[in-house]
Every structure is written in C-alpha cells, then in structure tokens.
C-alpha cells in the first residue's frame, strides 16, 4: 500500500484517546445545549443535497481528527488516482472510472467512447419512446445486481416523469416466480426485452433471457433482433444469443457503479434523453464537489469519516436508511449492494487480515412505513443504530396535506431518537392504554426512551433527475472514502464467487434422475439434497 492504513496512523491513536475521553459518552442533548451554533457547524450544502450532520455523536475535535486521519491515509491522493484512471482496483488490474460516464463531452477520460455510446443509447431510447412508431408498450429489464438495482431504483424514483405509455418490468431472480408473472402480462408483439449483463455470463440473467426468448418464440414472436437488445461489455456473447442491437461499456465500470452506462437504458427509455442527461449532470456536479471541496466541507468525505467513527470507535454494526419519499423505496436495496459489496472485505489491499470492522449492514424502508415496523427497536432496542433520513421538500404530487405529514414525521423521528424520554417525564404523563394492574413506575419504565440515538438528515429540494444523480454519486464517493481509510479494495467482489461455484457443482446432483449423489458433501447439505430429490 502506498499510503498507511487507518490503524497505522497518528490520528487513529488520537481518535482512540478522544473517543475514551469525549466520544463514547457524548450526549447530543448536552452538546446542543452547550453550543447554540452546533446546527450551523455541522450542516453542509453540497450540489443538490443539504446535509444535517449535527445529530451525530461527534464534536468539532472528532471531526478535525477524522479529517487528519483522512489526510494521513492519503485520501486526496487516492481520490485523485481514481479520477485519473489509475488501476486502483488492484486485484482485477482495472481502473475505476464511473465518474467518466457523467463528465460533459470533452472533459472526462474516454470521452469520445463514452459520448459515442451515450448518444446512440439516447437516440435508441427516444425511438422506443415514440410508441406510435415503435409499437412498444412494455420494457422488461433482465439483469441482476448492478445490472438491475440501479434502474430498478431510479425508474420508480422518477415515476412522475416516466413515459405514460410504457410499463417497466424488472426480472432479476433465477427463481421462476420472478419472471413468470411478468411474462403473463406481456404481449410479444409490443414488448422490448433488455438483457443487461456486464459479463453476459451471469447464470441468473442468462437463464431468464433464455426463458424470455423461448416465451417470445412460443408466442409467435418472429423478430428477436428487434425485440431483444443488450447492455454489455461482452458484445460477442450477446451476438451469439441473437442480439444485434447492443450498447457497450467498459471493464473500468464496476457493476454496482454502472447505472450511468448502457445499463441505464431502461432509465433513459423511461425518462427520455434530456432527463437522463440531467441525471448524469447531477452526478457530475457531485463528482466536482468530491474532487475539489476541502475535506472539512466535502459531503461524501464527511459521511465516510462518520461511518469510520461509528464502525470502528462506537462499534455500531449497522445503519438504517429511511427515505421519506415513496419513490425511493428501492434505495436501501441499491445501497446494500453499493456499500456492502464494495466494503464488505476482511483483508486490506496487501491481502493482510484486518483487525477492525468494515462495512456496516445497510438496511431500511421508506418512512413512514418503517415507523410501524422496526422503529420500535431503533428507539428502545438494546443496539444503537444510526439512521439516515432523506427528506424531499417539494413533492411531485399535489396532496399538500400528505406531504406535510410525511415531513413532520421525518423530523419527529430524528427528534425522538435524539431527545428520548426520561422515566420522570413518563411518570407524569397520562398512559390511558397501559394496564391498570401495573405500578406507575413499571409503566413509566416501559415508556422511557434512552435517546441520544444519532441520525443524519439529507434534504433535497425536489426529487429531480439532477438531484437523484447527485444523491447517488454522493453515496458512491462516501463508500470510496471509508474504503480508502480502511485500506481495502472497494471495487472487487470475490465474495460472491464461492457460492456461484458451489451452486454450479450442486446443480447436476439436483437435476439428476438416478440415486442422489452426495459424495463429498457435508451432512446438512446432503440431507437437504436428499429431501429435495425425494
Ligand atoms: O454479484 C456479483 C456481480 O458481479 C455484481 O457485482 C454485478 O453487479 C452482478 O454480479 C451482475 O453481473 P453482470 O452484470 O455481469 O451480469
């Protein structure tokens, strides 16, 4: 490694001392009471995203030491290396250049190639959107992981500007319960299938694409070349499948960073070329912010540093994401891949085992639904789980009464998490639904909230393509930041290989017709296999 790992720095030691002295016990209520300027000190305006970081368990010294840590770990140099196209994905010997996909013409690396594909992709998207001529009513994206989660998140997020004459379907799972109900709703004559796979070898996608092609032919479909298109880096394999219209991308685009590439085709068809370009422009604005803003006021950097503080000092193991916008219902799933596939690693760049925690579990649901499910645990459970609220000021519907209720709930939840409620306060409250057979103090204890539970609130003016682009890019760079400090490769995903290989080995045993072959299997797998074959 060219730069020290976080735990080999002076700042890390200083942070350990600071945590013991002022971090572990920091009380947010006292911190706000002590410092009337705390909100101003811990809020940031980045392109399209305003962030309130003040309800987090840190102080100015924590932040300074974390910035020192970032500098000592060479965060700026690592960032610049990524942006310059150096092969920072060392285990695969690849550059990491998703930022080049959203740079304006002439500005980024590989600009001619990028804009050549983009222009062609957008022209194709417009031709599909011209439904009177294309005759298309349904677009089915067949892909998984990064070839699914981005489009599947963005299309509903921008629902208000989605082409009203087109329906969008996403098939990812190799479980036939995914594709089957979709096919039942389709007419082969008016359906466009997008086979989205960077490698064009992924088992799930290839199997579903084969099912779709067989269905298409069985329905009397005749022109596979017109009804199937591909988004892939493997143009030869797509051609072998029978796909003639392909949109390529490059090995320097990681799967989970690929919605800006040809993988974004369903998005481009859904929202049109102008809005797709706005999505890219929003991401580019965040890229510029990440590349140039001082670390102290750099939003993705600040979020990444806070992640390190929480994971390695407070030892929090998860983070919950609560978007108070129903359109962002798939954002938590998208972020799971982005963060957990990127930073769920246990060795550093040199292959040395890490003595500290890396990726937290990222999970969540849109508010207010989550409030009626797991927020109980966030408020009164035994674990502290930082929550990330996402609020959108101006909705894309006209139900003002609903919008103000959603926003009031969003603010109230972060307030309640922080303020809590003392047993004394609970004692003097009325609790009409509490059992009369219990003593007052017992009831009050059940109604006590510890408080001091941290949260971040991200605020968007409106969920426009530009704002969404900036928000996603912010998350990408945040993941980069924590990964860089941990000294890991955030851009490979060897952890998915073993299960793939074992599934490949089990498949013939499951599909076989003779006696079940359990040679070499552990007793549990053998037992389950026997039951499935019985
Ligand atoms: O889950 C592993 C993975 O390689 C992801 O990183 C990727 O997004 C997904 O599989 C799909 O891969 P492909 O686009 O090659 O089908």
mmCIF file of N, CA, C and O and ligand atoms in Angstrom, residues 143-148 196-203 205-206 231 233 249 254-258 263 337 341 492-493 496-497 500, ligand 1:
data_model
loop_
_atom_site.group_PDB
_atom_site.id
_atom_site.type_symbol
_atom_site.label_atom_id
_atom_site.label_comp_id
_atom_site.label_asym_id
_atom_site.label_seq_id
_atom_site.Cartn_x
_atom_site.Cartn_y
_atom_site.Cartn_z
ATOM 1 N N UNK A 143 -31.699 -8.557 -15.699
ATOM 2 C CA UNK A 143 -30.338 -8.355 -15.196
ATOM 3 C C UNK A 143 -30.367 -8.548 -13.691
ATOM 4 O O UNK A 143 -31.436 -8.645 -13.095
ATOM 5 N N UNK A 144 -29.208 -8.604 -13.078
ATOM 6 C CA UNK A 144 -29.180 -8.811 -11.617
ATOM 7 C C UNK A 144 -28.038 -7.998 -11.012
ATOM 8 O O UNK A 144 -27.095 -7.616 -11.724
ATOM 9 N N UNK A 145 -28.128 -7.730 -9.736
ATOM 10 C CA UNK A 145 -27.083 -6.946 -9.050
ATOM 11 C C UNK A 145 -26.999 -5.567 -9.677
ATOM 12 O O UNK A 145 -28.010 -4.889 -9.877
ATOM 13 N N UNK A 146 -25.804 -5.165 -10.025
ATOM 14 C CA UNK A 146 -25.617 -3.837 -10.604
ATOM 15 C C UNK A 146 -26.301 -3.660 -11.944
ATOM 16 O O UNK A 146 -26.478 -2.523 -12.403
ATOM 17 N N UNK A 147 -26.701 -4.739 -12.566
ATOM 18 C CA UNK A 147 -27.387 -4.627 -13.855
ATOM 19 C C UNK A 147 -28.896 -4.597 -13.679
ATOM 20 O O UNK A 147 -29.650 -4.758 -14.645
ATOM 21 N N UNK A 148 -29.316 -4.417 -12.435
ATOM 22 C CA UNK A 148 -30.750 -4.389 -12.117
ATOM 23 C C UNK A 148 -31.071 -3.309 -11.093
ATOM 24 O O UNK A 148 -32.007 -2.530 -11.264
ATOM 25 N N UNK A 196 -29.432 -7.172 -19.695
ATOM 26 C CA UNK A 196 -28.406 -6.296 -19.117
ATOM 27 C C UNK A 196 -27.434 -7.133 -18.306
ATOM 28 O O UNK A 196 -27.797 -7.686 -17.268
ATOM 29 N N UNK A 197 -26.236 -7.245 -18.793
ATOM 30 C CA UNK A 197 -25.228 -8.020 -18.055
ATOM 31 C C UNK A 197 -23.853 -7.573 -18.513
ATOM 32 O O UNK A 197 -23.527 -7.693 -19.700
ATOM 33 N N UNK A 198 -23.076 -7.084 -17.584
ATOM 34 C CA UNK A 198 -21.731 -6.636 -17.935
ATOM 35 C C UNK A 198 -20.958 -7.779 -18.590
ATOM 36 O O UNK A 198 -20.336 -7.616 -19.623
ATOM 37 N N UNK A 199 -21.041 -8.950 -17.982
ATOM 38 C CA UNK A 199 -20.245 -10.076 -18.482
ATOM 39 C C UNK A 199 -20.977 -10.916 -19.521
ATOM 40 O O UNK A 199 -20.348 -11.635 -20.291
ATOM 41 N N UNK A 200 -22.288 -10.868 -19.514
ATOM 42 C CA UNK A 200 -23.152 -11.714 -20.335
ATOM 43 C C UNK A 200 -22.885 -13.197 -20.058
ATOM 44 O O UNK A 200 -23.003 -14.049 -20.940
ATOM 45 N N UNK A 201 -22.532 -13.481 -18.802
ATOM 46 C CA UNK A 201 -22.336 -14.885 -18.416
ATOM 47 C C UNK A 201 -23.071 -15.196 -17.118
ATOM 48 O O UNK A 201 -23.117 -16.360 -16.714
ATOM 49 N N UNK A 202 -23.609 -14.190 -16.464
ATOM 50 C CA UNK A 202 -24.212 -14.403 -15.148
ATOM 51 C C UNK A 202 -25.370 -15.396 -15.239
ATOM 52 O O UNK A 202 -26.291 -15.215 -16.050
ATOM 53 N N UNK A 203 -25.307 -16.428 -14.402
ATOM 54 C CA UNK A 203 -26.249 -17.541 -14.526
ATOM 55 C C UNK A 203 -27.712 -17.086 -14.534
ATOM 56 O O UNK A 203 -28.506 -17.472 -15.388
ATOM 57 N N UNK A 205 -29.129 -14.194 -15.169
ATOM 58 C CA UNK A 205 -29.538 -13.379 -16.312
ATOM 59 C C UNK A 205 -29.608 -14.211 -17.582
ATOM 60 O O UNK A 205 -30.561 -14.082 -18.376
ATOM 61 N N UNK A 206 -28.628 -15.079 -17.760
ATOM 62 C CA UNK A 206 -28.638 -15.914 -18.970
ATOM 63 C C UNK A 206 -29.846 -16.851 -18.954
ATOM 64 O O UNK A 206 -30.507 -17.068 -19.981
ATOM 65 N N UNK A 231 -27.243 -4.725 -23.107
ATOM 66 C CA UNK A 231 -26.342 -3.737 -22.493
ATOM 67 C C UNK A 231 -25.231 -4.554 -21.860
ATOM 68 O O UNK A 231 -25.470 -5.276 -20.885
ATOM 69 N N UNK A 233 -20.595 -5.524 -21.810
ATOM 70 C CA UNK A 233 -19.235 -5.336 -22.326
ATOM 71 C C UNK A 233 -18.852 -6.521 -23.232
ATOM 72 O O UNK A 233 -17.822 -6.485 -23.887
ATOM 73 N N UNK A 249 -20.205 -1.107 -22.785
ATOM 74 C CA UNK A 249 -19.456 -0.281 -21.837
ATOM 75 C C UNK A 249 -18.129 -0.975 -21.565
ATOM 76 O O UNK A 249 -17.733 -1.822 -22.375
ATOM 77 N N UNK A 254 -17.564 -0.612 -12.793
ATOM 78 C CA UNK A 254 -17.969 -1.715 -11.919
ATOM 79 C C UNK A 254 -19.477 -1.918 -12.000
ATOM 80 O O UNK A 254 -20.230 -0.960 -12.219
ATOM 81 N N UNK A 255 -19.932 -3.154 -11.806
ATOM 82 C CA UNK A 255 -21.367 -3.460 -11.913
ATOM 83 C C UNK A 255 -22.220 -2.530 -11.069
ATOM 84 O O UNK A 255 -23.222 -1.974 -11.518
ATOM 85 N N UNK A 256 -21.823 -2.331 -9.802
ATOM 86 C CA UNK A 256 -22.648 -1.517 -8.889
ATOM 87 C C UNK A 256 -22.470 -0.029 -9.127
ATOM 88 O O UNK A 256 -23.066 0.781 -8.408
ATOM 89 N N UNK A 257 -21.643 0.336 -10.091
ATOM 90 C CA UNK A 257 -21.430 1.750 -10.446
ATOM 91 C C UNK A 257 -21.865 1.997 -11.894
ATOM 92 O O UNK A 257 -21.367 2.907 -12.540
ATOM 93 N N UNK A 258 -22.771 1.144 -12.392
ATOM 94 C CA UNK A 258 -22.962 1.130 -13.844
ATOM 95 C C UNK A 258 -24.266 1.749 -14.338
ATOM 96 O O UNK A 258 -24.526 1.729 -15.531
ATOM 97 N N UNK A 263 -26.131 0.297 -18.976
ATOM 98 C CA UNK A 263 -27.048 -0.357 -18.024
ATOM 99 C C UNK A 263 -28.214 0.578 -17.683
ATOM 100 O O UNK A 263 -29.286 0.138 -17.272
ATOM 101 N N UNK A 337 -26.095 -3.100 -2.080
ATOM 102 C CA UNK A 337 -25.052 -3.603 -2.976
ATOM 103 C C UNK A 337 -23.882 -2.622 -3.029
ATOM 104 O O UNK A 337 -22.726 -3.011 -2.925
ATOM 105 N N UNK A 341 -21.252 -4.702 -0.976
ATOM 106 C CA UNK A 341 -20.409 -5.425 -1.935
ATOM 107 C C UNK A 341 -19.067 -4.701 -2.090
ATOM 108 O O UNK A 341 -18.041 -5.319 -2.337
ATOM 109 N N UNK A 492 -13.691 -4.762 -6.002
ATOM 110 C CA UNK A 492 -13.817 -6.159 -6.448
ATOM 111 C C UNK A 492 -14.955 -6.806 -5.658
ATOM 112 O O UNK A 492 -15.588 -6.164 -4.804
ATOM 113 N N UNK A 493 -15.266 -8.042 -5.927
ATOM 114 C CA UNK A 493 -16.366 -8.731 -5.240
ATOM 115 C C UNK A 493 -16.140 -10.236 -5.264
ATOM 116 O O UNK A 493 -16.982 -10.993 -5.702
ATOM 117 N N UNK A 496 -18.611 -13.155 -3.880
ATOM 118 C CA UNK A 496 -19.794 -13.786 -4.478
ATOM 119 C C UNK A 496 -19.418 -15.037 -5.271
ATOM 120 O O UNK A 496 -20.284 -15.770 -5.725
ATOM 121 N N UNK A 497 -18.100 -15.280 -5.405
ATOM 122 C CA UNK A 497 -17.656 -16.374 -6.289
ATOM 123 C C UNK A 497 -17.912 -17.766 -5.723
ATOM 124 O O UNK A 497 -18.335 -18.664 -6.438
ATOM 125 N N UNK A 500 -21.335 -19.157 -6.097
ATOM 126 C CA UNK A 500 -21.622 -19.429 -7.523
ATOM 127 C C UNK A 500 -21.035 -20.777 -7.919
ATOM 128 O O UNK A 500 -21.685 -21.594 -8.570
HETATM 129 O O1 LIG B 1 -22.968 -10.110 -7.568
HETATM 130 C C1 LIG B 1 -21.797 -10.144 -8.288
HETATM 131 C C2 LIG B 1 -21.892 -9.338 -9.543
HETATM 132 O O2 LIG B 1 -20.711 -9.493 -10.237
HETATM 133 C C3 LIG B 1 -22.168 -7.860 -9.290
HETATM 134 O O3 LIG B 1 -21.060 -7.135 -8.955
HETATM 135 C C4 LIG B 1 -22.782 -7.478 -10.578
HETATM 136 O O4 LIG B 1 -23.425 -6.260 -10.454
HETATM 137 C C5 LIG B 1 -23.694 -8.649 -10.828
HETATM 138 O O5 LIG B 1 -22.955 -9.761 -10.373
HETATM 139 C C6 LIG B 1 -24.180 -8.834 -12.229
HETATM 140 O O6 LIG B 1 -23.138 -9.083 -13.128
HETATM 141 P P1 LIG B 1 -23.341 -8.942 -14.673
HETATM 142 O O7 LIG B 1 -23.720 -7.546 -14.980
HETATM 143 O O8 LIG B 1 -22.040 -9.330 -15.286
HETATM 144 O O9 LIG B 1 -24.440 -9.905 -15.088
#
